[in-house]
CSV table of C-alpha atoms and ligand atoms in Angstrom, one decimal:
chain,number,residue,atom,x,y,z
A,1,MET,CA,55.4,102.8,158.0
A,2,LYS,CA,52.8,101.4,160.5
A,3,THR,CA,49.7,99.8,158.8
A,4,ILE,CA,46.3,101.0,160.3
A,5,VAL,CA,43.2,98.6,160.2
A,6,SER,CA,39.9,100.2,159.7
A,7,ALA,CA,36.9,97.6,160.2
A,8,SER,CA,34.0,98.8,158.1
A,9,LEU,CA,30.9,98.2,160.2
A,10,LEU,CA,28.8,97.9,156.8
A,11,SER,CA,29.5,94.4,156.8
A,12,ALA,CA,28.8,93.7,160.3
A,13,ASP,CA,25.4,92.1,161.7
A,14,PHE,CA,23.5,95.0,162.8
A,15,ALA,CA,21.1,93.0,164.9
A,16,GLU,CA,24.3,92.3,166.9
A,17,LEU,CA,26.1,95.7,166.7
A,18,GLY,CA,27.5,95.6,169.9
A,19,ARG,CA,28.8,92.1,169.6
A,20,GLU,CA,30.4,93.2,166.3
A,21,VAL,CA,32.0,96.2,167.3
A,22,ARG,CA,33.5,94.2,170.5
A,23,ARG,CA,34.7,91.7,167.8
A,24,ALA,CA,36.5,94.2,166.0
A,25,GLU,CA,38.2,95.5,169.1
A,26,ASN,CA,39.1,91.9,170.2
A,27,ALA,CA,40.7,91.2,166.7
A,28,ALA,CA,42.8,94.2,167.1
A,29,ALA,CA,41.3,96.4,164.4
A,30,ASP,CA,42.7,100.1,165.0
A,31,TRP,CA,39.8,102.1,164.0
A,32,ILE,CA,36.3,101.6,163.1
A,33,HIS,CA,35.1,102.7,159.6
A,34,PHE,CA,31.6,104.1,159.5
A,35,ASP,CA,30.0,104.6,156.0
A,36,VAL,CA,27.3,107.1,155.8
A,37,MET,CA,25.4,107.1,152.6
A,38,ASP,CA,22.6,109.4,151.6
A,39,GLY,CA,20.9,107.6,148.5
A,40,MET,CA,22.0,110.7,146.4
A,41,PHE,CA,25.6,110.7,146.1
A,42,VAL,CA,25.5,107.3,146.0
A,43,PRO,CA,22.4,104.9,145.3
A,44,SER,CA,22.3,103.4,148.9
A,45,ILE,CA,21.2,104.7,152.0
A,46,SER,CA,23.1,103.3,155.3
A,47,PHE,CA,23.0,104.7,158.7
A,48,GLY,CA,23.8,108.0,160.4
A,49,GLU,CA,23.9,109.8,163.5
A,50,PRO,CA,21.7,107.6,166.0
A,51,VAL,CA,23.9,104.7,165.1
A,52,LEU,CA,27.1,106.9,165.3
A,53,LYS,CA,26.1,107.9,169.0
A,54,SER,CA,25.4,104.2,169.9
A,55,VAL,CA,28.7,103.1,168.3
A,56,SER,CA,30.6,105.8,170.1
A,57,GLN,CA,29.5,104.9,173.7
A,58,LEU,CA,30.4,101.1,172.8
A,59,THR,CA,34.0,101.7,171.8
A,60,SER,CA,37.1,103.8,172.4
A,61,LEU,CA,38.5,103.2,169.1
A,62,PRO,CA,39.0,106.0,166.9
A,63,LEU,CA,35.8,106.3,164.7
A,64,ASP,CA,36.7,106.7,161.2
A,65,VAL,CA,33.9,108.4,159.3
A,66,HIS,CA,33.5,108.2,155.7
A,67,LEU,CA,30.8,110.6,154.2
A,68,MET,CA,29.2,109.4,150.9
A,69,ILE,CA,26.8,112.2,150.8
A,70,CYS,CA,26.3,115.4,148.8
A,71,ASP,CA,27.3,118.8,150.4
A,72,PRO,CA,29.4,117.3,153.1
A,73,ILE,CA,29.7,120.3,155.0
A,74,ARG,CA,26.2,120.4,156.5
A,75,TYR,CA,26.9,117.4,158.5
A,76,VAL,CA,30.6,118.0,159.8
A,77,SER,CA,29.8,119.2,163.2
A,78,ARG,CA,27.1,116.7,163.8
A,79,TYR,CA,29.6,113.9,163.4
A,80,ALA,CA,32.4,115.6,165.1
A,81,LYS,CA,30.3,116.0,168.1
A,82,LEU,CA,29.2,112.4,168.1
A,83,GLY,CA,32.8,111.5,168.6
A,84,ALA,CA,34.1,111.1,165.1
A,85,SER,CA,38.2,111.0,165.1
A,86,TYR,CA,38.5,111.5,161.4
A,87,ILE,CA,35.7,112.9,158.9
A,88,THR,CA,36.4,112.1,155.4
A,89,PHE,CA,34.1,113.5,152.5
A,90,HIS,CA,34.4,113.2,148.8
A,91,LEU,CA,36.0,115.7,146.6
A,92,GLU,CA,33.4,115.1,144.1
A,93,ALA,CA,30.5,116.0,146.6
A,94,ALA,CA,31.9,119.4,148.0
A,95,ASP,CA,31.8,122.8,146.5
A,96,SER,CA,34.7,123.9,148.2
A,97,PRO,CA,36.6,121.2,149.6
A,98,ALA,CA,39.0,123.6,151.4
A,99,GLN,CA,36.0,125.1,153.6
A,100,VAL,CA,35.3,121.8,154.5
A,101,ILE,CA,38.7,120.8,155.7
A,102,SER,CA,38.6,123.8,157.6
A,103,ALA,CA,35.0,123.2,159.2
A,104,ILE,CA,36.3,119.7,160.0
A,105,HIS,CA,39.3,121.1,161.7
A,106,ASP,CA,37.4,123.6,163.6
A,107,CYS,CA,35.2,121.0,165.4
A,108,GLY,CA,38.5,119.3,166.5
A,109,ALA,CA,38.5,116.2,164.0
A,110,LYS,CA,41.0,115.4,161.5
A,111,ALA,CA,40.1,115.7,157.9
A,112,GLY,CA,40.1,113.1,154.9
A,113,ILE,CA,39.4,113.8,151.2
A,114,SER,CA,38.1,110.7,149.1
A,115,ILE,CA,38.2,110.4,145.7
A,116,LYS,CA,36.1,107.8,143.6
A,117,PRO,CA,37.6,105.5,140.9
A,118,SER,CA,37.2,107.9,138.0
A,119,THR,CA,38.7,111.1,139.6
A,120,ASP,CA,42.4,111.8,139.0
A,121,ALA,CA,44.8,111.3,141.7
A,122,ARG,CA,46.3,114.8,140.8
A,123,GLU,CA,43.0,116.6,141.8
A,124,VAL,CA,43.8,116.2,145.5
A,125,PHE,CA,47.0,117.8,145.1
A,126,GLU,CA,46.0,121.3,146.1
A,127,TYR,CA,44.7,120.0,149.2
A,128,LEU,CA,47.6,117.8,150.1
A,129,ASP,CA,49.0,120.5,152.7
A,130,ILE,CA,45.9,121.1,154.6
A,131,VAL,CA,44.4,117.4,154.8
A,132,ASP,CA,45.2,114.9,157.2
A,133,MET,CA,44.2,111.7,155.0
A,134,ILE,CA,43.7,110.6,151.5
A,135,LEU,CA,41.0,108.1,150.9
A,136,VAL,CA,41.5,106.3,147.5
A,137,MET,CA,38.4,104.5,146.8
A,138,THR,CA,39.4,101.1,145.2
A,139,VAL,CA,35.5,100.2,144.2
A,140,GLU,CA,32.7,102.5,143.2
A,141,PRO,CA,31.5,103.9,146.5
A,142,GLY,CA,28.0,102.7,147.7
A,143,PHE,CA,28.3,98.9,148.5
A,144,GLY,CA,30.4,96.3,150.3
A,145,GLY,CA,31.7,93.2,148.9
A,146,GLN,CA,33.0,94.4,145.4
A,147,SER,CA,35.9,93.4,143.8
A,148,PHE,CA,39.2,95.4,143.9
A,149,MET,CA,40.2,97.6,141.0
A,150,ASP,CA,43.9,97.0,140.4
A,151,GLY,CA,43.9,100.5,138.1
A,152,MET,CA,43.8,102.4,141.6
A,153,LEU,CA,47.3,101.1,142.7
A,154,ARG,CA,49.0,103.7,140.6
A,155,LYS,CA,46.7,106.4,141.6
A,156,ILE,CA,47.9,105.4,145.4
A,157,ARG,CA,51.6,105.5,144.1
A,158,ILE,CA,51.2,109.0,142.2
A,159,ILE,CA,49.8,110.5,145.6
A,160,ARG,CA,52.4,108.7,147.9
A,161,GLU,CA,55.2,110.0,145.6
A,162,GLU,CA,53.9,113.4,145.7
A,163,CYS,CA,53.5,113.5,149.6
A,164,ASP,CA,57.2,112.4,149.9
A,165,ARG,CA,58.2,115.0,147.3
A,166,ARG,CA,56.7,117.6,149.8
A,167,GLY,CA,57.9,116.0,152.7
A,168,LEU,CA,54.3,115.0,154.1
A,169,ASP,CA,53.8,112.2,156.5
A,170,MET,CA,50.2,111.4,154.9
A,171,LEU,CA,47.7,109.1,155.9
A,172,ILE,CA,46.7,107.3,152.7
A,173,GLU,CA,43.6,105.2,153.1
A,174,THR,CA,42.2,102.5,150.6
A,175,ASP,CA,38.7,101.2,150.9
A,176,GLY,CA,37.0,98.4,148.8
A,177,GLY,CA,37.7,94.7,148.0
A,178,ILE,CA,40.7,94.7,150.8
A,179,ASN,CA,41.7,91.2,151.6
A,180,GLU,CA,45.0,89.4,152.3
A,181,LYS,CA,45.8,89.5,148.7
A,182,THR,CA,44.9,93.1,147.6
A,183,ALA,CA,46.6,94.5,151.3
A,184,SER,CA,49.9,93.8,150.0
A,185,LEU,CA,49.6,95.4,146.9
A,186,VAL,CA,48.0,98.6,148.3
A,187,ARG,CA,50.6,98.7,151.0
A,188,GLU,CA,53.7,98.3,148.2
A,189,ASN,CA,52.4,101.2,146.6
A,190,GLY,CA,52.3,103.7,149.7
A,191,CYS,CA,48.6,102.8,151.5
A,192,ASN,CA,49.0,103.0,155.2
A,193,VAL,CA,45.3,102.8,156.2
A,194,LEU,CA,43.2,99.8,155.0
A,195,VAL,CA,39.6,99.8,155.3
A,196,SER,CA,37.9,96.3,155.3
A,197,GLY,CA,34.4,95.1,155.5
A,198,SER,CA,33.3,91.9,154.1
A,199,TYR,CA,36.7,90.3,154.3
A,200,LEU,CA,36.9,91.1,158.2
A,201,PHE,CA,33.3,90.6,159.4
A,202,GLY,CA,32.9,87.4,157.1
A,203,ALA,CA,35.9,85.9,158.8
A,204,GLU,CA,35.6,83.1,161.2
A,205,ASP,CA,38.7,84.2,163.0
A,206,MET,CA,38.8,87.8,162.8
A,207,LYS,CA,42.0,88.3,164.4
A,208,SER,CA,43.9,86.5,162.0
A,209,ALA,CA,42.2,88.3,159.1
A,210,VAL,CA,43.4,91.6,160.6
A,211,ASP,CA,46.8,90.1,161.2
A,212,SER,CA,46.9,89.2,157.2
A,213,LEU,CA,46.2,92.9,156.3
A,214,ARG,CA,49.3,94.4,158.1
B,1,DX5,C1,32.0,101.2,150.3
B,1,DX5,C2,32.3,101.5,151.6
B,1,DX5,C3,33.3,100.5,152.1
B,1,DX5,C4,32.9,99.0,152.1
B,1,DX5,C5,34.1,98.3,151.8
B,1,DX5,O1,31.4,102.0,149.6
B,1,DX5,O2,32.7,102.6,151.7
B,1,DX5,O3,33.6,101.1,153.3
B,1,DX5,O4,32.3,98.8,153.3
B,1,DX5,O5,33.5,97.0,151.8
B,1,DX5,P1,34.6,95.8,151.4
B,1,DX5,O6,35.6,95.8,152.1
B,1,DX5,O7,33.5,94.5,151.5
B,1,DX5,O8,34.9,96.1,149.9
B,2,ZN,ZN1,34.1,103.3,153.5
């Protein structure tokens, strides 16, 4: 199973955003992870459409948009138009997750569903046949630089086993506290897309840091 590394811009130096995106590209990151926070679903406010517009002009890497916002369907078409390849929303934030998934697909993007640490893995089962990616949060969403929660490994495994049982070649992404140590744990349990922010952007040699996650 090929491992995809998605570099989370939340930990980049925003005064040097162009340079930081180029750094991730040169380090052979596969995707750029873009965390949108609304101050409601999570306590923080991060960045949104104008910043994504600039980033999409800077890179041809797939843009992996993680919506940590209430009622995400409102923003799906805007982020798709700005070039998001993947749009992931939180199961906990949507009244009708199936409708959000079809709205994302109607815009030509791939759809992901994310679950917070307190949400049971089985909650995503009813969407496995219609979604492209499951994002298992391995920290409470809202901030970079937190410690990985070991208890989430079991959730990754439960979802991977169910996908295998159904013959689904699913992307399972993890986000939060991913570094060279935790990367092998999540991979062993069936994760194939690793988001990493502070570990990658804080590295002196980002290329070796990316390599250490694969
Ligand atoms: C947290 C964000 C993450 C964050 C991860 O809510 O969704 O993408 O950037 O940061 P690290 O890798 O530092 O835990
Ligand atoms: Zn994220």
